[in-house]
Amino acid sequence: MTNAPSKSSNLAKVLTIGIVVVLLGAVGGWWLFYGAAERKVTAYFDAAVGLYPGGDVRVLGVPIGTIDEVTPQGKQVKVTLSVDRDTAIPANASLVAVSPSIVSDRYVQFAPVYKGGPKLGDDAVIPAERTATPVELDNIYRSLNDLTKALGPDGANKNGALTDLLNTGAANLEGNGKALSETLRNLGEAGTTLSGNSDELFKTVDNLQRFTGMLAENDGQMRRFNTQMQEVSSNLAGERNDMSAALAELSVALGKVESFVRDNRSEVQSNVSQLHDVAAVLVKQKAALNESLTTAPLAMSNLNNSYNGASGTLDQRAMFNELNQPPLVAVCKLLDQSTPQQVPLEVSSACDALRPVLAGSEKLPTLAESLNAVQNGKLPPLPLPLTNGLQPAGGGR
């Protein structure tokens, strides 16, 4: 009898273990085939009207999961979602509650579509800043009611102002339907043109912003400029009569000039041609004119200093001490600078005969030294080679 209870106890243990194994296998298989194929996402909404467990989770209208749980938490609503793991969703995606009709329940939809980059992972949380819900119909009705009251007899139309506005608008628009249609069409074309040139438009606006910023930074100078312009305008306004008279006289003078030029066209043309020749000569003599204009003040100053007012004469003084070059050398150099036709043959021959003597002789006395020797009753100190060189080749008499 003792073996029977022990066998029953062992059988119960085996059955218990088997049941546990089967349950674990079932849970593991369910997770493997269902749970592993989904990921959990938690989103927070400011309101969740029309969102219920079992609702769809979509991308571009295609279901990719379901709503698991909707839980109010203070001023927010926590919504837990199960999303297919194979569907890629951007990590920064937003979640929007969509109402397909007025009375039916709503679904949530991810946006935008995944086009690359980080993906939304397991247990991701989408804050309320990235969720949105549609405007409720009650809010629309409430806003319309407030608008009608504001425009009704107890509001803007209390004294008939709105009625007058509508009547005036109807009177102005009556018969102008075609023009209004054309205006709207032109506005549409202008909008299309602007949309096709958005970059240029934005650049223009940016340049205008910089220009206005520059004006704001130089507000003081702009105010002074406007004040000065106002003063100029006031002065011109005060001298209006004189300005009119001056312009009238100028008009008459210009007319006379025009008549003179027309009547003397050939003479004016000849004068202009001759003036062109004179200008060409002045251009060629530019260096000489520049030198003359530079030295003329000094020459006039020297002339003024040499004038003797008492005797009415020009006083001059020869500066022989400045003549450091021997007279013979100076004379021969002056003759060398002259043309051969202007120099007698005897003189040029004498210089040619003296040139080797001068080249091999000692230094000749200067004019100052010669004058000093004469004043002292002596002959100028002529070197001996020069004296011998001046004698005839056959001896002198």
Short mmCIF file of C-alpha atoms in Angstrom, two decimals:
data_model
loop_
_atom_site.label_atom_id
_atom_site.label_comp_id
_atom_site.label_asym_id
_atom_site.label_seq_id
_atom_site.Cartn_x
_atom_site.Cartn_y
_atom_site.Cartn_z
CA MET A 1 0.00 0.00 0.00
CA THR A 2 2.89 2.38 0.66
CA ASN A 3 4.13 2.13 -2.94
CA ALA A 4 0.83 3.29 -4.42
CA PRO A 5 0.85 6.80 -2.86
CA SER A 6 4.49 7.33 -3.83
CA LYS A 7 3.75 6.38 -7.44
CA SER A 8 0.78 8.76 -7.47
CA SER A 9 2.97 11.55 -6.09
CA ASN A 10 5.64 10.98 -8.75
CA LEU A 11 3.01 10.93 -11.47
CA ALA A 12 1.60 14.24 -10.23
CA LYS A 13 5.05 15.81 -10.31
CA VAL A 14 5.67 14.58 -13.82
CA LEU A 15 2.33 15.92 -14.98
CA THR A 16 3.02 19.27 -13.32
CA ILE A 17 6.41 19.55 -14.94
CA GLY A 18 4.96 18.59 -18.30
CA ILE A 19 2.21 21.17 -18.04
CA VAL A 20 4.76 23.87 -17.12
CA VAL A 21 6.96 22.90 -20.07
CA VAL A 22 3.99 22.97 -22.44
CA LEU A 23 2.96 26.40 -21.16
CA LEU A 24 6.49 27.75 -21.49
CA GLY A 25 6.71 26.35 -24.99
CA ALA A 26 3.38 27.90 -25.92
CA VAL A 27 4.43 31.30 -24.55
CA GLY A 28 7.79 31.06 -26.30
CA GLY A 29 6.16 30.04 -29.56
CA TRP A 30 3.64 32.86 -29.32
CA TRP A 31 6.37 35.39 -28.65
CA LEU A 32 8.48 33.91 -31.43
CA PHE A 33 5.73 34.09 -34.05
CA TYR A 34 3.84 37.15 -32.82
CA GLY A 35 5.65 39.13 -30.13
CA ALA A 36 9.01 39.25 -31.89
CA ALA A 37 7.34 40.62 -35.02
CA GLU A 38 6.15 43.77 -33.20
CA ARG A 39 7.70 46.61 -31.24
CA LYS A 40 6.11 48.79 -28.58
CA VAL A 41 5.79 52.55 -28.96
CA THR A 42 4.39 54.98 -26.38
CA ALA A 43 2.90 58.32 -27.43
CA TYR A 44 1.41 61.19 -25.40
CA PHE A 45 -1.52 63.30 -26.68
CA ASP A 46 -3.12 66.44 -25.27
CA ALA A 47 -6.48 64.81 -26.03
CA ALA A 48 -7.47 61.39 -27.35
CA VAL A 49 -11.10 61.75 -28.39
CA GLY A 50 -12.08 58.83 -30.64
CA LEU A 51 -8.97 56.74 -29.89
CA TYR A 52 -9.74 53.26 -28.56
CA PRO A 53 -7.78 50.02 -28.02
CA GLY A 54 -7.79 47.98 -31.20
CA GLY A 55 -7.67 51.04 -33.45
CA ASP A 56 -5.33 51.11 -36.43
CA VAL A 57 -1.81 52.48 -36.59
CA ARG A 58 -1.00 53.50 -40.18
CA VAL A 59 1.63 54.95 -42.50
CA LEU A 60 0.27 56.60 -45.66
CA GLY A 61 -3.09 54.98 -44.87
CA VAL A 62 -1.64 51.44 -44.72
CA PRO A 63 -2.20 49.61 -41.37
CA ILE A 64 1.09 48.63 -39.68
CA GLY A 65 -0.11 48.01 -36.11
CA THR A 66 -2.80 48.51 -33.49
CA ILE A 67 -3.56 50.64 -30.46
CA ASP A 68 -3.05 48.53 -27.33
CA GLU A 69 -4.03 50.88 -24.53
CA VAL A 70 -5.35 54.42 -23.96
CA THR A 71 -4.66 55.72 -20.45
CA PRO A 72 -5.45 59.26 -19.16
CA GLN A 73 -2.59 60.78 -17.14
CA GLY A 74 -3.43 64.21 -15.77
CA LYS A 75 -3.55 66.72 -18.62
CA GLN A 76 -2.19 64.18 -21.11
CA VAL A 77 -3.27 60.83 -22.51
CA LYS A 78 -0.85 57.92 -22.78
CA VAL A 79 -1.38 55.75 -25.86
CA THR A 80 0.51 52.45 -26.19
CA LEU A 81 0.98 51.06 -29.69
CA SER A 82 2.17 47.81 -31.26
CA VAL A 83 3.90 48.40 -34.59
CA ASP A 84 5.22 45.90 -37.13
CA ARG A 85 8.94 45.50 -36.70
CA ASP A 86 9.51 45.24 -40.44
CA THR A 87 8.12 48.75 -41.09
CA ALA A 88 10.82 51.43 -40.92
CA ILE A 89 9.77 54.65 -39.17
CA PRO A 90 11.96 57.78 -38.77
CA ALA A 91 13.32 58.25 -35.26
CA ASN A 92 11.92 61.82 -35.14
CA ALA A 93 8.55 60.91 -36.64
CA SER A 94 5.33 62.59 -35.49
CA LEU A 95 2.06 60.83 -34.66
CA VAL A 96 -1.24 62.34 -35.77
CA ALA A 97 -4.77 61.31 -34.84
CA VAL A 98 -6.83 61.17 -38.04
CA SER A 99 -10.61 61.33 -38.25
CA PRO A 100 -11.80 59.69 -41.50
CA SER A 101 -15.35 60.98 -40.92
CA ILE A 102 -17.29 62.98 -38.39
CA VAL A 103 -18.77 60.18 -36.24
CA SER A 104 -16.48 57.16 -36.70
CA ASP A 105 -13.53 56.31 -34.50
CA ARG A 106 -10.08 57.58 -35.32
CA TYR A 107 -6.74 56.02 -36.11
CA VAL A 108 -3.21 57.28 -35.61
CA GLN A 109 -0.71 57.74 -38.41
CA PHE A 110 3.07 58.20 -38.46
CA ALA A 111 4.57 60.98 -40.57
CA PRO A 112 6.74 61.55 -42.48
CA VAL A 113 7.60 58.43 -44.45
CA TYR A 114 11.00 56.89 -43.76
CA LYS A 115 13.58 57.91 -46.40
CA GLY A 116 16.80 57.08 -44.62
CA GLY A 117 18.58 57.84 -41.38
CA PRO A 118 17.93 56.70 -37.79
CA LYS A 119 14.90 54.46 -37.21
CA LEU A 120 12.33 54.36 -34.42
CA GLY A 121 13.43 51.61 -32.00
CA ASP A 122 11.74 49.40 -29.39
CA ASP A 123 10.01 51.11 -26.45
CA ALA A 124 10.33 54.48 -28.18
CA VAL A 125 8.50 57.45 -26.65
CA ILE A 126 6.87 60.19 -28.71
CA PRO A 127 6.27 63.35 -26.60
CA ALA A 128 3.19 65.55 -26.87
CA GLU A 129 5.20 68.11 -28.87
CA ARG A 130 5.30 65.60 -31.76
CA THR A 131 1.65 64.54 -31.64
CA ALA A 132 -1.44 66.28 -32.98
CA THR A 133 -5.21 65.82 -32.90
CA PRO A 134 -7.85 67.22 -35.28
CA VAL A 135 -10.03 70.14 -34.32
CA GLU A 136 -13.19 68.93 -32.66
CA LEU A 137 -16.53 69.60 -34.31
CA ASP A 138 -17.80 71.20 -31.11
CA ASN A 139 -14.94 73.69 -31.22
CA ILE A 140 -15.79 74.55 -34.83
CA TYR A 141 -19.45 75.11 -33.93
CA ARG A 142 -18.40 77.21 -30.94
CA SER A 143 -16.09 79.37 -33.09
CA LEU A 144 -18.81 79.87 -35.72
CA ASN A 145 -21.27 80.82 -33.01
CA ASP A 146 -18.84 83.38 -31.57
CA LEU A 147 -18.26 84.80 -35.06
CA THR A 148 -21.95 85.19 -35.81
CA LYS A 149 -22.52 86.87 -32.46
CA ALA A 150 -19.61 89.26 -33.08
CA LEU A 151 -21.04 90.19 -36.49
CA GLY A 152 -24.69 90.16 -35.42
CA PRO A 153 -27.01 92.90 -34.15
CA ASP A 154 -25.39 92.74 -30.71
CA GLY A 155 -21.88 93.09 -32.17
CA ALA A 156 -20.36 94.85 -35.15
CA ASN A 157 -23.76 95.35 -36.83
CA LYS A 158 -25.34 96.99 -33.83
CA ASN A 159 -25.67 100.31 -35.66
CA GLY A 160 -25.92 98.78 -39.12
CA ALA A 161 -22.21 99.22 -39.95
CA LEU A 162 -21.86 95.69 -41.32
CA THR A 163 -25.01 96.10 -43.40
CA ASP A 164 -23.70 99.36 -44.84
CA LEU A 165 -20.39 97.67 -45.62
CA LEU A 166 -22.11 94.82 -47.46
CA ASN A 167 -24.38 97.21 -49.38
CA THR A 168 -21.41 99.41 -50.37
CA GLY A 169 -19.38 96.38 -51.41
CA ALA A 170 -22.27 95.03 -53.49
CA ALA A 171 -22.74 98.41 -55.19
CA ASN A 172 -19.02 98.68 -56.01
CA LEU A 173 -18.72 95.12 -57.27
CA GLU A 174 -21.89 95.20 -59.35
CA GLY A 175 -20.96 94.98 -63.02
CA ASN A 176 -17.27 94.47 -62.22
CA GLY A 177 -17.28 90.70 -62.14
CA LYS A 178 -15.19 90.36 -65.28
CA ALA A 179 -12.61 92.88 -64.06
CA LEU A 180 -12.50 91.20 -60.64
CA SER A 181 -12.02 87.82 -62.30
CA GLU A 182 -9.20 89.22 -64.43
CA THR A 183 -7.60 90.74 -61.33
CA LEU A 184 -7.74 87.43 -59.48
CA ARG A 185 -6.30 85.65 -62.51
CA ASN A 186 -3.44 88.14 -62.71
CA LEU A 187 -2.80 87.73 -59.00
CA GLY A 188 -2.66 83.98 -59.52
CA GLU A 189 -0.17 84.39 -62.37
CA ALA A 190 1.88 86.78 -60.24
CA GLY A 191 1.89 84.24 -57.42
CA THR A 192 3.00 81.52 -59.85
CA THR A 193 5.80 83.76 -61.13
CA LEU A 194 6.93 84.56 -57.60
CA SER A 195 6.83 80.90 -56.61
CA GLY A 196 9.08 80.07 -59.57
CA ASN A 197 11.55 82.77 -58.54
CA SER A 198 11.51 82.23 -54.81
CA ASP A 199 15.31 82.34 -54.52
CA GLU A 200 15.51 85.76 -56.21
CA LEU A 201 12.55 86.99 -54.15
CA PHE A 202 14.18 85.93 -50.90
CA LYS A 203 17.45 87.56 -51.99
CA THR A 204 15.57 90.77 -52.72
CA VAL A 205 13.88 90.67 -49.33
CA ASP A 206 17.24 89.96 -47.68
CA ASN A 207 18.84 92.92 -49.47
CA LEU A 208 15.93 95.15 -48.44
CA GLN A 209 16.39 93.98 -44.86
CA ARG A 210 20.09 94.88 -45.00
CA PHE A 211 19.25 98.26 -46.54
CA THR A 212 16.69 99.08 -43.85
CA GLY A 213 19.15 97.89 -41.21
CA MET A 214 21.80 100.25 -42.61
CA LEU A 215 19.28 103.11 -42.54
CA ALA A 216 18.42 102.26 -38.94
CA GLU A 217 22.11 102.23 -37.96
CA ASN A 218 22.60 105.65 -39.60
CA ASP A 219 19.38 107.18 -38.34
CA GLY A 220 21.09 110.34 -37.09
CA GLN A 221 22.81 111.02 -40.40
CA MET A 222 19.58 110.33 -42.30
CA ARG A 223 17.75 112.82 -40.09
CA ARG A 224 20.43 115.47 -40.74
CA PHE A 225 20.27 114.74 -44.46
CA ASN A 226 16.50 115.13 -44.47
CA THR A 227 16.81 118.37 -42.50
CA GLN A 228 19.37 119.75 -44.96
CA MET A 229 17.22 118.69 -47.91
CA GLN A 230 14.28 120.45 -46.30
CA GLU A 231 16.37 123.62 -45.91
CA VAL A 232 17.47 123.41 -49.55
CA SER A 233 13.87 122.95 -50.64
CA SER A 234 12.82 125.92 -48.53
CA ASN A 235 15.58 128.09 -50.02
CA LEU A 236 14.62 127.07 -53.55
CA ALA A 237 10.98 127.77 -52.78
CA GLY A 238 11.90 131.21 -51.43
CA GLU A 239 13.97 131.97 -54.54
CA ARG A 240 11.39 130.61 -56.92
CA ASN A 241 10.92 133.88 -58.79
CA ASP A 242 14.65 134.48 -59.16
CA MET A 243 15.19 130.90 -60.30
CA SER A 244 12.43 131.25 -62.88
CA ALA A 245 13.92 134.51 -64.18
CA ALA A 246 17.43 133.01 -64.30
CA LEU A 247 16.18 129.96 -66.19
CA ALA A 248 14.28 132.18 -68.61
CA GLU A 249 17.39 134.30 -69.27
CA LEU A 250 19.48 131.16 -69.61
CA SER A 251 17.02 129.85 -72.16
CA VAL A 252 17.32 133.09 -74.17
CA ALA A 253 21.13 132.99 -73.91
CA LEU A 254 21.25 129.37 -75.06
CA GLY A 255 19.03 130.29 -77.98
CA LYS A 256 21.41 133.09 -78.98
CA VAL A 257 24.40 130.77 -78.65
CA GLU A 258 22.66 128.21 -80.83
CA SER A 259 21.89 130.86 -83.47
CA PHE A 260 25.47 132.16 -83.35
CA VAL A 261 26.92 128.69 -83.79
CA ARG A 262 24.52 127.93 -86.63
CA ASP A 263 25.28 131.22 -88.44
CA ASN A 264 29.06 130.92 -87.97
CA ARG A 265 29.43 127.19 -88.32
CA SER A 266 32.34 127.34 -90.78
CA GLU A 267 34.28 129.89 -88.71
CA VAL A 268 33.70 127.92 -85.50
CA GLN A 269 34.83 124.76 -87.23
CA SER A 270 37.98 126.51 -88.49
CA ASN A 271 38.74 127.93 -85.04
CA VAL A 272 38.27 124.54 -83.43
CA SER A 273 40.58 122.97 -86.01
CA GLN A 274 43.25 125.62 -85.38
CA LEU A 275 42.79 125.25 -81.66
CA HIS A 276 43.45 121.56 -82.12
CA ASP A 277 46.76 122.38 -83.82
CA VAL A 278 47.69 124.77 -81.00
CA ALA A 279 46.83 122.14 -78.43
CA ALA A 280 48.99 119.61 -80.28
CA VAL A 281 51.95 122.04 -80.21
CA LEU A 282 51.43 122.65 -76.50
CA VAL A 283 51.41 118.91 -75.90
CA LYS A 284 54.68 118.50 -77.80
CA GLN A 285 56.26 121.39 -75.84
CA LYS A 286 54.95 120.15 -72.52
CA ALA A 287 58.43 119.68 -71.04
CA ALA A 288 59.60 123.13 -72.19
CA LEU A 289 56.44 124.77 -70.83
CA ASN A 290 56.88 122.97 -67.55
CA GLU A 291 60.49 124.19 -67.29
CA SER A 292 59.48 127.74 -68.22
CA LEU A 293 56.72 127.83 -65.64
CA THR A 294 59.16 126.45 -63.06
CA THR A 295 62.00 128.92 -63.74
CA ALA A 296 59.88 131.98 -64.62
CA PRO A 297 59.22 132.98 -60.97
CA LEU A 298 62.96 132.84 -60.18
CA ALA A 299 63.83 134.84 -63.32
CA MET A 300 61.26 137.52 -62.50
CA SER A 301 62.56 137.67 -58.93
CA ASN A 302 66.15 138.11 -60.17
CA LEU A 303 65.01 140.79 -62.62
CA ASN A 304 63.25 142.64 -59.83
CA ASN A 305 66.35 142.42 -57.61
CA SER A 306 68.64 143.74 -60.40
CA TYR A 307 66.50 146.80 -61.08
CA ASN A 308 67.96 150.00 -59.62
CA GLY A 309 65.09 152.36 -58.96
CA ALA A 310 67.33 155.35 -58.22
CA SER A 311 69.11 155.28 -61.59
CA GLY A 312 66.45 153.44 -63.57
CA THR A 313 68.98 150.81 -64.70
CA LEU A 314 69.54 147.08 -64.34
CA ASP A 315 72.64 146.47 -62.19
CA GLN A 316 74.73 143.39 -62.98
CA ARG A 317 77.87 141.94 -61.49
CA ALA A 318 80.08 139.44 -63.29
CA MET A 319 81.07 136.53 -61.04
CA PHE A 320 84.50 135.66 -62.48
CA ASN A 321 85.34 133.68 -59.40
CA GLU A 322 82.75 131.14 -60.56
CA LEU A 323 84.79 130.49 -63.73
CA ASN A 324 87.02 127.65 -62.54
CA GLN A 325 87.66 126.29 -66.02
CA PRO A 326 90.74 127.61 -67.96
CA PRO A 327 89.77 130.07 -70.73
CA LEU A 328 91.43 128.05 -73.51
CA VAL A 329 89.59 124.89 -72.50
CA ALA A 330 86.29 126.75 -72.21
CA VAL A 331 86.74 128.40 -75.66
CA CYS A 332 87.61 125.13 -77.34
CA LYS A 333 84.65 123.35 -75.74
CA LEU A 334 82.32 126.10 -76.90
CA LEU A 335 83.75 125.78 -80.41
CA ASP A 336 83.25 122.00 -80.30
CA GLN A 337 79.54 122.52 -79.56
CA SER A 338 79.14 124.79 -82.63
CA THR A 339 78.56 123.53 -86.15
CA PRO A 340 81.75 123.27 -88.31
CA GLN A 341 80.42 125.85 -90.82
CA GLN A 342 80.20 128.52 -88.09
CA VAL A 343 83.83 128.17 -86.87
CA PRO A 344 86.72 129.57 -88.98
CA LEU A 345 89.19 126.98 -90.15
CA GLU A 346 92.14 128.70 -88.44
CA VAL A 347 90.40 128.67 -85.05
CA SER A 348 89.34 125.03 -85.27
CA SER A 349 92.86 124.09 -86.41
CA ALA A 350 94.35 125.96 -83.42
CA CYS A 351 92.08 124.02 -81.03
CA ASP A 352 93.06 120.78 -82.73
CA ALA A 353 96.75 121.73 -82.32
CA LEU A 354 96.27 122.70 -78.68
CA ARG A 355 94.26 119.61 -77.72
CA PRO A 356 97.24 117.21 -77.35
CA VAL A 357 99.21 119.97 -75.59
CA LEU A 358 96.35 120.56 -73.15
CA ALA A 359 95.98 116.84 -72.59
CA GLY A 360 99.63 116.47 -71.60
CA SER A 361 100.21 119.81 -69.90
CA GLU A 362 99.86 120.86 -66.34
CA LYS A 363 96.74 122.50 -65.03
CA LEU A 364 96.11 125.86 -66.68
CA PRO A 365 95.43 128.87 -64.46
CA THR A 366 91.80 129.85 -64.04
CA LEU A 367 90.51 133.25 -65.06
CA ALA A 368 90.44 134.34 -61.41
CA GLU A 369 94.11 133.35 -61.00
CA SER A 370 95.06 135.21 -64.22
CA LEU A 371 93.27 138.39 -63.11
CA ASN A 372 94.90 138.20 -59.70
CA ALA A 373 98.38 137.90 -61.29
CA VAL A 374 97.74 140.87 -63.61
CA GLN A 375 96.53 142.99 -60.70
CA ASN A 376 99.79 142.20 -58.87
CA GLY A 377 101.93 143.19 -61.91
CA LYS A 378 102.82 139.60 -62.83
CA LEU A 379 102.22 137.40 -65.84
CA PRO A 380 99.71 134.60 -65.52
CA PRO A 381 101.42 131.36 -64.39
CA LEU A 382 101.40 129.56 -67.76
CA PRO A 383 103.00 126.11 -67.75
CA LEU A 384 106.14 125.64 -69.82
CA PRO A 385 104.83 122.87 -72.13
CA LEU A 386 102.04 125.16 -73.27
CA THR A 387 104.53 127.97 -74.10
CA ASN A 388 106.66 125.61 -76.13
CA GLY A 389 103.64 124.18 -77.85
CA LEU A 390 102.52 127.59 -79.08
CA GLN A 391 105.90 128.30 -80.78
CA PRO A 392 106.31 127.42 -84.49
CA ALA A 393 107.94 124.12 -85.28
CA GLY A 394 110.96 125.76 -86.96
CA GLY A 395 111.58 128.13 -84.06
CA GLY A 396 110.33 131.64 -83.53
CA ARG A 397 111.68 134.96 -84.45
#
